[in-house]
XYZ file of C-alpha atoms in Angstrom:
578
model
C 30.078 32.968 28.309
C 30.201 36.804 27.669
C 31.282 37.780 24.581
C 34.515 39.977 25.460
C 34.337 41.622 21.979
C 31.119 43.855 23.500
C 32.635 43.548 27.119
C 35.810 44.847 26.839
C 36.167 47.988 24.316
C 39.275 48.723 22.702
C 40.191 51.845 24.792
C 41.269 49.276 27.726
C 44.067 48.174 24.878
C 46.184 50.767 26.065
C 46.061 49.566 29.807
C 46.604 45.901 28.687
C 49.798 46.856 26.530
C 51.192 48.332 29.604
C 50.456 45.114 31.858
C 51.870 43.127 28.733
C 54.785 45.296 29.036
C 55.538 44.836 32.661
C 54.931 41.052 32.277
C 57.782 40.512 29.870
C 60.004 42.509 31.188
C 59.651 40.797 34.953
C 57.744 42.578 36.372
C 55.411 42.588 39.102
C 51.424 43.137 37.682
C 47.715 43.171 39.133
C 46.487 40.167 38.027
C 42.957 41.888 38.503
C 42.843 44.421 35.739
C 43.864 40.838 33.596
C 41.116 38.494 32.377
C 41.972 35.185 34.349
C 42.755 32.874 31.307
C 44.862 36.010 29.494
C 47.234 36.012 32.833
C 47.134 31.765 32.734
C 48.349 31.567 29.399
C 50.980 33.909 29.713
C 52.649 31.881 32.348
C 52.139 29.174 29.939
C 54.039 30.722 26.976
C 56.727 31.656 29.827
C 57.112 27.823 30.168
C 57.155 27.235 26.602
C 59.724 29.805 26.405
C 57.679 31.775 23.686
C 60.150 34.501 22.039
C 57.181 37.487 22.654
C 58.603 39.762 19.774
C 58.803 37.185 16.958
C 56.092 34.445 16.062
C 58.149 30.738 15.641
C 55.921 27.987 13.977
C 56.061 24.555 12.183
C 54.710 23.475 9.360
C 53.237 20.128 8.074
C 54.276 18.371 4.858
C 52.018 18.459 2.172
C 51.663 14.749 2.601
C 50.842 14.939 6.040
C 48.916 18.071 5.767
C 46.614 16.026 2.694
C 45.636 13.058 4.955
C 45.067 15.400 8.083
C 42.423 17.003 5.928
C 41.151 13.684 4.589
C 40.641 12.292 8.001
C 38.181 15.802 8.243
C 36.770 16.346 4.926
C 32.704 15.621 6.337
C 33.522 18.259 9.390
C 35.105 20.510 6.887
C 31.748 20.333 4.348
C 29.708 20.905 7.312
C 31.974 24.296 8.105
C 31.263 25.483 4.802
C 28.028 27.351 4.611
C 28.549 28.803 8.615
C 31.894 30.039 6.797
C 30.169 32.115 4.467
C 27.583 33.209 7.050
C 30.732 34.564 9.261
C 32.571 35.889 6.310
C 29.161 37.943 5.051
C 29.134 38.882 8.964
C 32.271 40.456 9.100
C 32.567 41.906 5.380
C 29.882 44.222 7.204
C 33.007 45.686 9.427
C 35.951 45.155 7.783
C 37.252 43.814 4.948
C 40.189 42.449 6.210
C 39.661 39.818 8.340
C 41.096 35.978 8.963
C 39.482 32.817 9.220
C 41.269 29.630 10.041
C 40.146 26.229 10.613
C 42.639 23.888 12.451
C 42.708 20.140 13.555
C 43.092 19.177 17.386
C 46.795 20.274 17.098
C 46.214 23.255 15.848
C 48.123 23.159 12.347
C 45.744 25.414 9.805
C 43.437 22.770 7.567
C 41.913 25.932 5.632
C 42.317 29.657 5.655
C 39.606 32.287 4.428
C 40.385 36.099 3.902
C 38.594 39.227 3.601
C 38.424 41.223 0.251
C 41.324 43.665 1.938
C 43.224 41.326 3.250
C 46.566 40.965 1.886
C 50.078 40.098 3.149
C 50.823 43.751 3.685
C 47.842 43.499 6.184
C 47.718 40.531 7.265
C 51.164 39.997 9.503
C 50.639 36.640 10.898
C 51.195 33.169 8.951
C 47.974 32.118 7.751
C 48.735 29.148 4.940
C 47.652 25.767 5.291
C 49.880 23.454 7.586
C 51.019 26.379 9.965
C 50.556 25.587 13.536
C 48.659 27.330 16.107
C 49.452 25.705 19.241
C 50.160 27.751 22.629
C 53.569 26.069 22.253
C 54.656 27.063 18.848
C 52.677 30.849 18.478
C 51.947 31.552 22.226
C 48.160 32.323 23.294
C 45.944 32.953 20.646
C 42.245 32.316 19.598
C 43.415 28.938 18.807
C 46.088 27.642 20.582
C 44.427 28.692 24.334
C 41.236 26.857 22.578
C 43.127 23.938 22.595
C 44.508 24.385 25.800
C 41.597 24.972 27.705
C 38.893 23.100 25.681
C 36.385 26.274 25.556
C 35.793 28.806 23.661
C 37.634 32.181 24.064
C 38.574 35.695 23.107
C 41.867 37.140 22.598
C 41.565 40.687 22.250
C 44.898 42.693 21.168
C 47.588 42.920 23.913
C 45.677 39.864 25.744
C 48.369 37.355 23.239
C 51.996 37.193 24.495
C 53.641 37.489 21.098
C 53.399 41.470 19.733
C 52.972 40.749 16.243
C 49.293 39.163 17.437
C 48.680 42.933 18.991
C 47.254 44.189 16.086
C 44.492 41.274 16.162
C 41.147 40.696 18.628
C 41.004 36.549 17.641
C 37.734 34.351 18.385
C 38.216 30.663 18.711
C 35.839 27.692 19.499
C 36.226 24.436 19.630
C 34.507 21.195 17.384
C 33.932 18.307 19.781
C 34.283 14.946 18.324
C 31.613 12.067 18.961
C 34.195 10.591 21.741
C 34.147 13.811 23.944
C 37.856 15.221 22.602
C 38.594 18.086 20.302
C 39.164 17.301 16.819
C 39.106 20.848 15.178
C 39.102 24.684 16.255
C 37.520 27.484 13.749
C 39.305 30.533 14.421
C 38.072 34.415 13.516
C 41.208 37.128 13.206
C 39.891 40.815 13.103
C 41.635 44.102 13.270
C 41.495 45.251 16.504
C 38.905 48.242 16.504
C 36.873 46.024 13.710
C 35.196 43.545 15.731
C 32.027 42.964 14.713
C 30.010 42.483 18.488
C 28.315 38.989 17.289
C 31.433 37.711 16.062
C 32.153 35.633 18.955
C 28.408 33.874 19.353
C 28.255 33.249 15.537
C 31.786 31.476 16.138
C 30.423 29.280 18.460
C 26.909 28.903 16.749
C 28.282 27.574 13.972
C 31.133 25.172 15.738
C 27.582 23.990 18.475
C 25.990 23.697 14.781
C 28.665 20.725 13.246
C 28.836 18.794 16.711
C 24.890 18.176 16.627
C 25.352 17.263 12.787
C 28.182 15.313 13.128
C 26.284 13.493 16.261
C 23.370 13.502 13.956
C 25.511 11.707 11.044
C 26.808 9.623 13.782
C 23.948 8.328 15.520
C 22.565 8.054 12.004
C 25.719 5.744 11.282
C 25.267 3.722 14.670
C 21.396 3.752 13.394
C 22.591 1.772 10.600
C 24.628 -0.089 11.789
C 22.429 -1.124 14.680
C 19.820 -1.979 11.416
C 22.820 -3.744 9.551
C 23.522 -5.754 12.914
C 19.996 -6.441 13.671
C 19.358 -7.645 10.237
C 22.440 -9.463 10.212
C 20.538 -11.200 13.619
C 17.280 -11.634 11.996
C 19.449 -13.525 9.140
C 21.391 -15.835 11.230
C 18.103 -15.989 12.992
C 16.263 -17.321 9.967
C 19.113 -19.449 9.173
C 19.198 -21.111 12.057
C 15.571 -21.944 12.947
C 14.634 -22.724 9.140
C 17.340 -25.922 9.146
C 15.621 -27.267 12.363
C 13.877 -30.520 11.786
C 11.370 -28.812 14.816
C 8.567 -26.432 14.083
C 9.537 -23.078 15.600
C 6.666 -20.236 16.338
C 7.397 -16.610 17.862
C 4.961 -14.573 19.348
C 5.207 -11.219 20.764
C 3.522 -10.276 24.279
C 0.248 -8.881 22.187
C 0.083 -13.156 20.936
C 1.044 -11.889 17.294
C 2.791 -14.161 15.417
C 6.418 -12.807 14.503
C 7.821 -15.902 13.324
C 6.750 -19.473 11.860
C 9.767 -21.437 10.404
C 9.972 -24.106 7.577
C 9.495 -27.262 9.132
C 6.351 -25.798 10.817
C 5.221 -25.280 7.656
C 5.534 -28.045 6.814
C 3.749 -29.800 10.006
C 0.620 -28.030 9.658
C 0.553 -27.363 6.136
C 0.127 -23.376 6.547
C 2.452 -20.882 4.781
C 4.064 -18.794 7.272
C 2.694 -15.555 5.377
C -0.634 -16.647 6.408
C 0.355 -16.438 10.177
C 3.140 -13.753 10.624
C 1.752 -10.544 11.753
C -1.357 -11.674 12.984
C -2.884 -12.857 16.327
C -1.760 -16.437 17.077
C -4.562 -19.225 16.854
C -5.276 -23.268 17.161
C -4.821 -24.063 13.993
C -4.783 -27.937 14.308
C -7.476 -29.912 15.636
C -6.698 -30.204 19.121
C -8.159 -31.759 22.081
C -6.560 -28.562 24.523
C -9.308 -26.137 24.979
C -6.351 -23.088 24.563
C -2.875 -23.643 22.972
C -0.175 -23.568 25.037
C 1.925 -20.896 23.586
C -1.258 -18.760 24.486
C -1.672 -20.046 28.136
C 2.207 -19.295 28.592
C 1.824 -15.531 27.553
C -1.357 -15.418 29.789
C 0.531 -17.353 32.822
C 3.919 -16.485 32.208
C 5.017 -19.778 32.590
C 6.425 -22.051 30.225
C 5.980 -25.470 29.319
C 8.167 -28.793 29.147
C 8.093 -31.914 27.350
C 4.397 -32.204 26.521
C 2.900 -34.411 23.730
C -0.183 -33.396 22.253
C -2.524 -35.359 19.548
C -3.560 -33.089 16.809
C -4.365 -32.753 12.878
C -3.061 -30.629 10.273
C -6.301 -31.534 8.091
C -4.778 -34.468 6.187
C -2.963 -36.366 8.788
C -3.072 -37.038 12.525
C 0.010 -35.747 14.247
C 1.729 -36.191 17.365
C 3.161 -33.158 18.552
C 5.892 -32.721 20.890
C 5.957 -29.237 22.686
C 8.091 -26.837 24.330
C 7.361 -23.458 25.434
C 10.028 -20.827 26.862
C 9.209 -17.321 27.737
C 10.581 -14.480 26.193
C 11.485 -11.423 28.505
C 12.807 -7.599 28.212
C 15.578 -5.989 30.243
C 13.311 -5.339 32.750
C 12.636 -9.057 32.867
C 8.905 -8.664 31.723
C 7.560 -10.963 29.495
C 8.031 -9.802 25.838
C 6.968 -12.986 24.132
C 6.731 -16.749 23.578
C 8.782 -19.277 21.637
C 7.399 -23.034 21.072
C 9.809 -25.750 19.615
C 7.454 -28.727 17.786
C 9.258 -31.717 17.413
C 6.962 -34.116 15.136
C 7.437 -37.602 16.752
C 4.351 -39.630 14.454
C 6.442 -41.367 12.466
C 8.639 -42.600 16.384
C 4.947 -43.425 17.782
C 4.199 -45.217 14.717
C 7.308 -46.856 14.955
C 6.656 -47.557 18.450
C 3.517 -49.206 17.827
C 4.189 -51.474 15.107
C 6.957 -53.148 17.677
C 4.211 -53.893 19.875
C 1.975 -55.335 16.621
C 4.826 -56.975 15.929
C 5.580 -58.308 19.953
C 2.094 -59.380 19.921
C 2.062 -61.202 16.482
C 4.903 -62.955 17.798
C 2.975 -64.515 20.958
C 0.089 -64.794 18.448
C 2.538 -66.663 15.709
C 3.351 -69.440 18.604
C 0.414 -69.991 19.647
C -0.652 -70.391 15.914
C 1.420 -72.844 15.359
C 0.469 -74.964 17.767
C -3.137 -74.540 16.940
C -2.504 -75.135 13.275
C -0.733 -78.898 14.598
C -3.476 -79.454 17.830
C -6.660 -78.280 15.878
C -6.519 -78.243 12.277
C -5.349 -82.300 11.886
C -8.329 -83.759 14.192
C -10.650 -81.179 11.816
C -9.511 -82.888 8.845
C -10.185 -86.164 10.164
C -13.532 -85.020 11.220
C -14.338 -83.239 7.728
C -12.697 -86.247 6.085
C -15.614 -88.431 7.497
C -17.864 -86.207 7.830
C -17.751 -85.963 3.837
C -17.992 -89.959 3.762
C -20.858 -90.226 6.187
C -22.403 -87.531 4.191
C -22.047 -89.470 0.525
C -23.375 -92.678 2.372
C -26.691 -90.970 3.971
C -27.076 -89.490 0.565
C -27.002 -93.064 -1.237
C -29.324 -94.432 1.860
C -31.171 -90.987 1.019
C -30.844 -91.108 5.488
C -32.953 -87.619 6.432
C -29.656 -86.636 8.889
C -27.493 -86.306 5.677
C -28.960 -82.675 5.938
C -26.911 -82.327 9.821
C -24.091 -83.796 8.420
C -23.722 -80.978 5.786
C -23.904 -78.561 8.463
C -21.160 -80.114 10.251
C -19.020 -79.812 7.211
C -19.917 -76.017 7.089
C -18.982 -75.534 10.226
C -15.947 -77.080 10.057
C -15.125 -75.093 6.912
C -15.460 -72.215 8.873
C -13.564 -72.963 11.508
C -10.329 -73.879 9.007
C -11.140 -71.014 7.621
C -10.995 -68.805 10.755
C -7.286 -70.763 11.711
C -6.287 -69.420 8.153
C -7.103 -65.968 8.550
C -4.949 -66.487 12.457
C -2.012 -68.079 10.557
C -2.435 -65.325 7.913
C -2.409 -62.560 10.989
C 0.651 -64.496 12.698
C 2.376 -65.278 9.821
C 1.741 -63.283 6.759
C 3.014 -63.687 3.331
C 5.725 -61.403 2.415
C 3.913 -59.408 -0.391
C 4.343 -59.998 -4.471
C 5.208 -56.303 -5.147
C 4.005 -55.345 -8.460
C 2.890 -52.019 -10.587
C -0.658 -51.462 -10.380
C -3.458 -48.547 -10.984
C -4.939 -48.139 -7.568
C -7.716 -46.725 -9.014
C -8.452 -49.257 -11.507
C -8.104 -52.056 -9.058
C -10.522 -50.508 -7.185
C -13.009 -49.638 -10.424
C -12.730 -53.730 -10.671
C -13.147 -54.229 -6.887
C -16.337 -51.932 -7.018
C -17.883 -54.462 -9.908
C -17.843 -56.878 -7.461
C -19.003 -55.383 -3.997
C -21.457 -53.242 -5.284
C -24.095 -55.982 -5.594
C -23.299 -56.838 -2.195
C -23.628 -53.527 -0.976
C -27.074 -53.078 -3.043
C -29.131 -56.179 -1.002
C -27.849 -54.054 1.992
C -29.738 -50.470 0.588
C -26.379 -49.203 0.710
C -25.294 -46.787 -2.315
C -21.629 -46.685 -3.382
C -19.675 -43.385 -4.091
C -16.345 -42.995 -5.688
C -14.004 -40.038 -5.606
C -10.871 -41.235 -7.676
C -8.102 -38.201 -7.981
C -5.010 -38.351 -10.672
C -3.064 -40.842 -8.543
C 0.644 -42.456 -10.219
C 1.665 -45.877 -10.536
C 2.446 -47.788 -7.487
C 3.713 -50.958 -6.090
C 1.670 -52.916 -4.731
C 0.556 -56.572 -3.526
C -2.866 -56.517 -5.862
C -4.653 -59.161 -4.130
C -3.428 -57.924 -0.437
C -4.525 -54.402 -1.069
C -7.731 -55.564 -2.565
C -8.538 -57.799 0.653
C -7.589 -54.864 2.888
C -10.313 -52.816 0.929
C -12.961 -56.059 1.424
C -12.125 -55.590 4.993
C -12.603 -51.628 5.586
C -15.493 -52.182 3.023
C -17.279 -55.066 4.811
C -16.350 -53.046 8.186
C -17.964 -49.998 6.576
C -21.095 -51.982 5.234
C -21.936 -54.000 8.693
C -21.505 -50.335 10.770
C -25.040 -49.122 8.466
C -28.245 -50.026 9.121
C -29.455 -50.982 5.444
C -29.168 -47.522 4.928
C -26.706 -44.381 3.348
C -23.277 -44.371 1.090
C -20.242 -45.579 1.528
C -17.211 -43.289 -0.254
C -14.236 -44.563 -1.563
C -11.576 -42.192 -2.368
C -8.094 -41.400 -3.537
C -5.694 -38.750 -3.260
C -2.007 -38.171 -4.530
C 0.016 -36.328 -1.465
C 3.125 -35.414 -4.020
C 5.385 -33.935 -0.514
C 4.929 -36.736 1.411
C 5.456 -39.070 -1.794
C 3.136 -41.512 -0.909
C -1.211 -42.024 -2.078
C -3.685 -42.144 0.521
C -6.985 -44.854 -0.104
C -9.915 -43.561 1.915
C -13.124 -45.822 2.939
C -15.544 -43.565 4.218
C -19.162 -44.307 5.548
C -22.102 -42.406 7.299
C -22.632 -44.527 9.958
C -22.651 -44.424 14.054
C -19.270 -43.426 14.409
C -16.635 -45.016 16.700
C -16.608 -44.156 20.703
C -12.832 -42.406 21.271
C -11.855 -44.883 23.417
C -11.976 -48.225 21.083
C -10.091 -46.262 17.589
C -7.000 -46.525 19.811
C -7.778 -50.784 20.310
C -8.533 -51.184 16.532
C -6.285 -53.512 14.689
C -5.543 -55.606 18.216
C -5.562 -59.347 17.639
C -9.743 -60.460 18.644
C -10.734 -56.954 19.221
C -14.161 -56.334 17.987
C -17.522 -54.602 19.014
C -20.004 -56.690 16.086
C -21.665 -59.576 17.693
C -20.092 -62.454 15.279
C -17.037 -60.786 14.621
C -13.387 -62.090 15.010
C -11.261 -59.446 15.725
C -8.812 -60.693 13.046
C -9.678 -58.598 9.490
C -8.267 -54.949 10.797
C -5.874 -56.726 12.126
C -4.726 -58.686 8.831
C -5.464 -55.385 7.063
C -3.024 -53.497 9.641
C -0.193 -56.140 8.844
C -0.277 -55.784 5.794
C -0.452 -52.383 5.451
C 2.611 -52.416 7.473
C 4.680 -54.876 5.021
C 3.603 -52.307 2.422
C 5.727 -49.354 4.689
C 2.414 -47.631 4.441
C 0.022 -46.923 7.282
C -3.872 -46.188 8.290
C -4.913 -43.613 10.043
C -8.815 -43.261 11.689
C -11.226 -40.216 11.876
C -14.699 -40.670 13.376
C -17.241 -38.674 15.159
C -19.876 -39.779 16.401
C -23.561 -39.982 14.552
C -21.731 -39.344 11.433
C -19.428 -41.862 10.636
C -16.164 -42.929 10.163
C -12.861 -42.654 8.248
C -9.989 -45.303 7.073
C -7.319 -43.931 5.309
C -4.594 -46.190 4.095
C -1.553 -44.478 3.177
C 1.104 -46.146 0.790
C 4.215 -44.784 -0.723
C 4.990 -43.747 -4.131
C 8.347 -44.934 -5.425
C 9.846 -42.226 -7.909
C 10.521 -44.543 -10.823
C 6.683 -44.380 -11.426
């Protein structure tokens, strides 16, 4: 807009106190020699009935006036140094001089004066709580602000009421954040006074507190955007961190954003380790590239899919689901996977099928026991008789008959071990030093092991107390042992070792050799009834050593790879009163 202080010079008063003139008095006047918005707010102050020779206001309380300028105290520090800017402006001019600030009603929040300006010069109310409106004062620099919404000049004989004659006014408005006036600032100079950048330092300083008080409030919604997104990220945490499930994030880049508690605890990796960096297998898996990485890459996500993988102290079975994440343009903007760790269901699962086949194999033990073992008695029973006989007859087939009794010894023997497997004895659960019964276990086997050229290394950690079935556990390590011994060929170590897992509660027993390995395929048979790949083997002693195990509510888990050997770990648990 032009500034109508340069625009129209103060010789033209004359001519406008004339058309002012004819306009109160009825009649007839060229709207043309009138600025447009001058002649529109007259006919507005004819509507409001404005008395043109006397100025009628109201006035706020000083309650009311107080919280009106509460409600506007940042907007009214903002004001404060273009205030002094405009008042150094006009002091240039004129000493006398007005400057009013009023809310979006126009009743005066703050007044400022010139050096001259006193109430001998100054003929218009100017204290705080007078108001401004077109309707109360007629058409000034802030009333016809308020009534048009932009900023204007009244210059002299352009206001309806005379007692403004004496006055050129600037007025601009403040726009709130919502689009609707909350304040006008207001300049009053003598008429003949004006100084010509009165008008754009007005409105320089009014465009100046919008963009701050945008500023302050997008810096408020910028806060409060953090607060809320925090707030999120919190719940977020919350949330995700009381899953039983593993939860991983990544962004569309594969970066790792976030990595809950319970994945933590699957694969034994702090999540400080992970977040922030590019997203890798972790776990020994038999998938060539994790899935969270193939769904990024194929944008497709992933349902329901078990996978078999380590976190380098147990095997795992992994549940997996993948969902994409996407933007508001419905591009892909990440990856979530939910890990549900169902071991402990598939080891559940598995030991009802032990337990469905010991069952078959518990019947058809008992009839053994009653259709075999009796007629072996009888047949030991004289074979023991013939045998004493030859011996006194000094007969050279006494020598047969001693193998026959062998023989049959080992065939009771191998109907014990089946009765044992169909039927085991509930175990006598006792304290015991793991690692001391297998110091006295070692005493023993070593000797054994030495005929063989095989060496015997320990690795004992600080282990507790457990409870435990002494003899069972020690015939489970005979078995694993013997297993161990008979997969070397008169050659290399086998390693026994233990470990105290203090999370998981529980002691792991490890029998490690350095022999051939086991093919995949047959670690997933072991501990079947009469599964066996040795030549004169039974099948029965994993199997014993699984049941038992078992009855101990421990486990035993298998590692092997192939041309360099193989891994039994038994697991027990460690009850806290030890």
């Amino acid at each position: 807009m032009i500034d109508r202080l340069i625009s129209v010079p103060h010789l033209n008063q004359l001519v406008l106190y004339s058309i002012w003139e004819k306009f109160i008095n009825g009649q007839r006047i060229e709207t043309k020699d009138l600025f447009s918005e001058t002649y529109k707010a007259w006919l507005r102050c004819v509507e409001y009935r404005i008395n043109p020779y006397q100025i009628t206001t109201e006035s706020l309380s000083e309650e009311e006036l107080s919280y009106r300028k509460s409600k506007l105290t940042d907007m009214l520090e903002l004001l404060t140094p273009h205030i002094e800017t405009i008042k150094t402006t006009l002091s240039t001019h004129s000493d006398t001089f007005l400057i009013l600030i009023t809310d979006h009603e126009g009743f005066i929040l703050e007044s400022f004066t010139g050096k001259d300006s006193t109430k001998d010069l100054i003929n218009v109310p100017y204290a705080p709580g007078i108001g401004y409106a077109e309707h109360l004062a007629g058409n000034n620099g802030i009333g016809s602000v308020l009534a048009t919404g932009i900023p204007l000049a009244v210059l002299g004989a352009e206001h309806f009421v005379k007692d403004f004659h004496r006055w050129s006014c600037v007025g601009s408005p403040i726009i709130g954040d919502k689009g609707d006036i909350i304040a006008v600032l207001g300049v009053f100079m003598p008429c003949g006074m004006e100084s010509p950048y009165t008008f754009s330092l007005t409105v320089a300083a009014t465009k100046a507190v919008e963009a701050a008080i945008k500023q302050g409030q997008m810096e408020k919604q910028l806060q409060d955007t953090r607060k809320t997104l925090r707030n999120l990220m919190q719940q977020r945490n919350i949330i995700f961190n009381a899953m039983s499930q593993g939860v991983i994030i990544l962004n569309h880049e594969g970066i790792v954003t976030f990595f809950n508690k319970a994945a933590e605890e699957i694969w034994h990796i702090n999540a400080d380790e992970l977040v922030g960096r590019p997203f890798f297998c972790f776990s020994r898996c038999r998938r060539a590239e994790p899935l969270l990485i193939r769904s990024l890459k194929e944008a497709n996500s992933f349902t329901n899919i078990e996978c078999k993988c380590s976190n380098l102290l147990h095997e795992k079975y992994i549940l997996v689901n993948i969902s994409l994440l996407r933007d508001e343009k419905n591009a892909v903007s990440g990856a979530i996977g939910i890990y549900t760790d169902v071991t402990e269901l598939r080891r559940q699962e598995a030991r009802i099928r032990e337990q469905e086949k010991l069952a078959v194999v518990g019947q058809m033990a008992a009839g053994m026991a009653h259709e075999i073992r009796n007629p072996l008695t009888s047949v030991r029973g004289f074979a023991q008789l013939m045998s004493e006989k030859m011996a006194e007859e000094q007969n050279p087939y006494k020598e047969f008959m001693e193998i026959m009794i062998q023989e049959i010894d080992q065939a009771d023997s191998f109907i014990n071990n089946f009765l044992q497997l169909a039927r085991p004895k509930p175990p006598k659960m006792q304290a015991c030093s793991l690692n001391q019964l297998i110091l006295n276990f070692i005493k023993i086997f070593e000797s054994q092991a030495f005929l063989q050229g095989v060496k015997i290394g320990i690795d004992l950690g600080e282990i507790p107390t457990i409870v435990i079935d002494k003899d069972q556990i020690k015939q489970v390590l005979l078995n694993l042992c013997q297993n161990a011994l008979q997969a070397m060929n008169m050659q290399g170590t086998i390693t026994i070792a233990t470990r105290f897992h203090a999370a998981e509660k529980e002691v792991s027993l490890s029998v490690r050799d350095n022999g051939p390995g086991i093919p995949g395929d047959n670690i997933d048979k072991l501990g079947t009834p009469f599964f066996t790949t040795k030549d004169k083997g039974t099948g029965l002693g994993l199997s014993i050593s699984y049941t038992i195990v078992d009855k101990h509510q421990g486990r035993i888990e298998v590692e092997s790879t192939i041309d360099e050997g193989t891994c039994f770990k038994v697991y027990l648990p460690v009850y806290e009163q030890f």
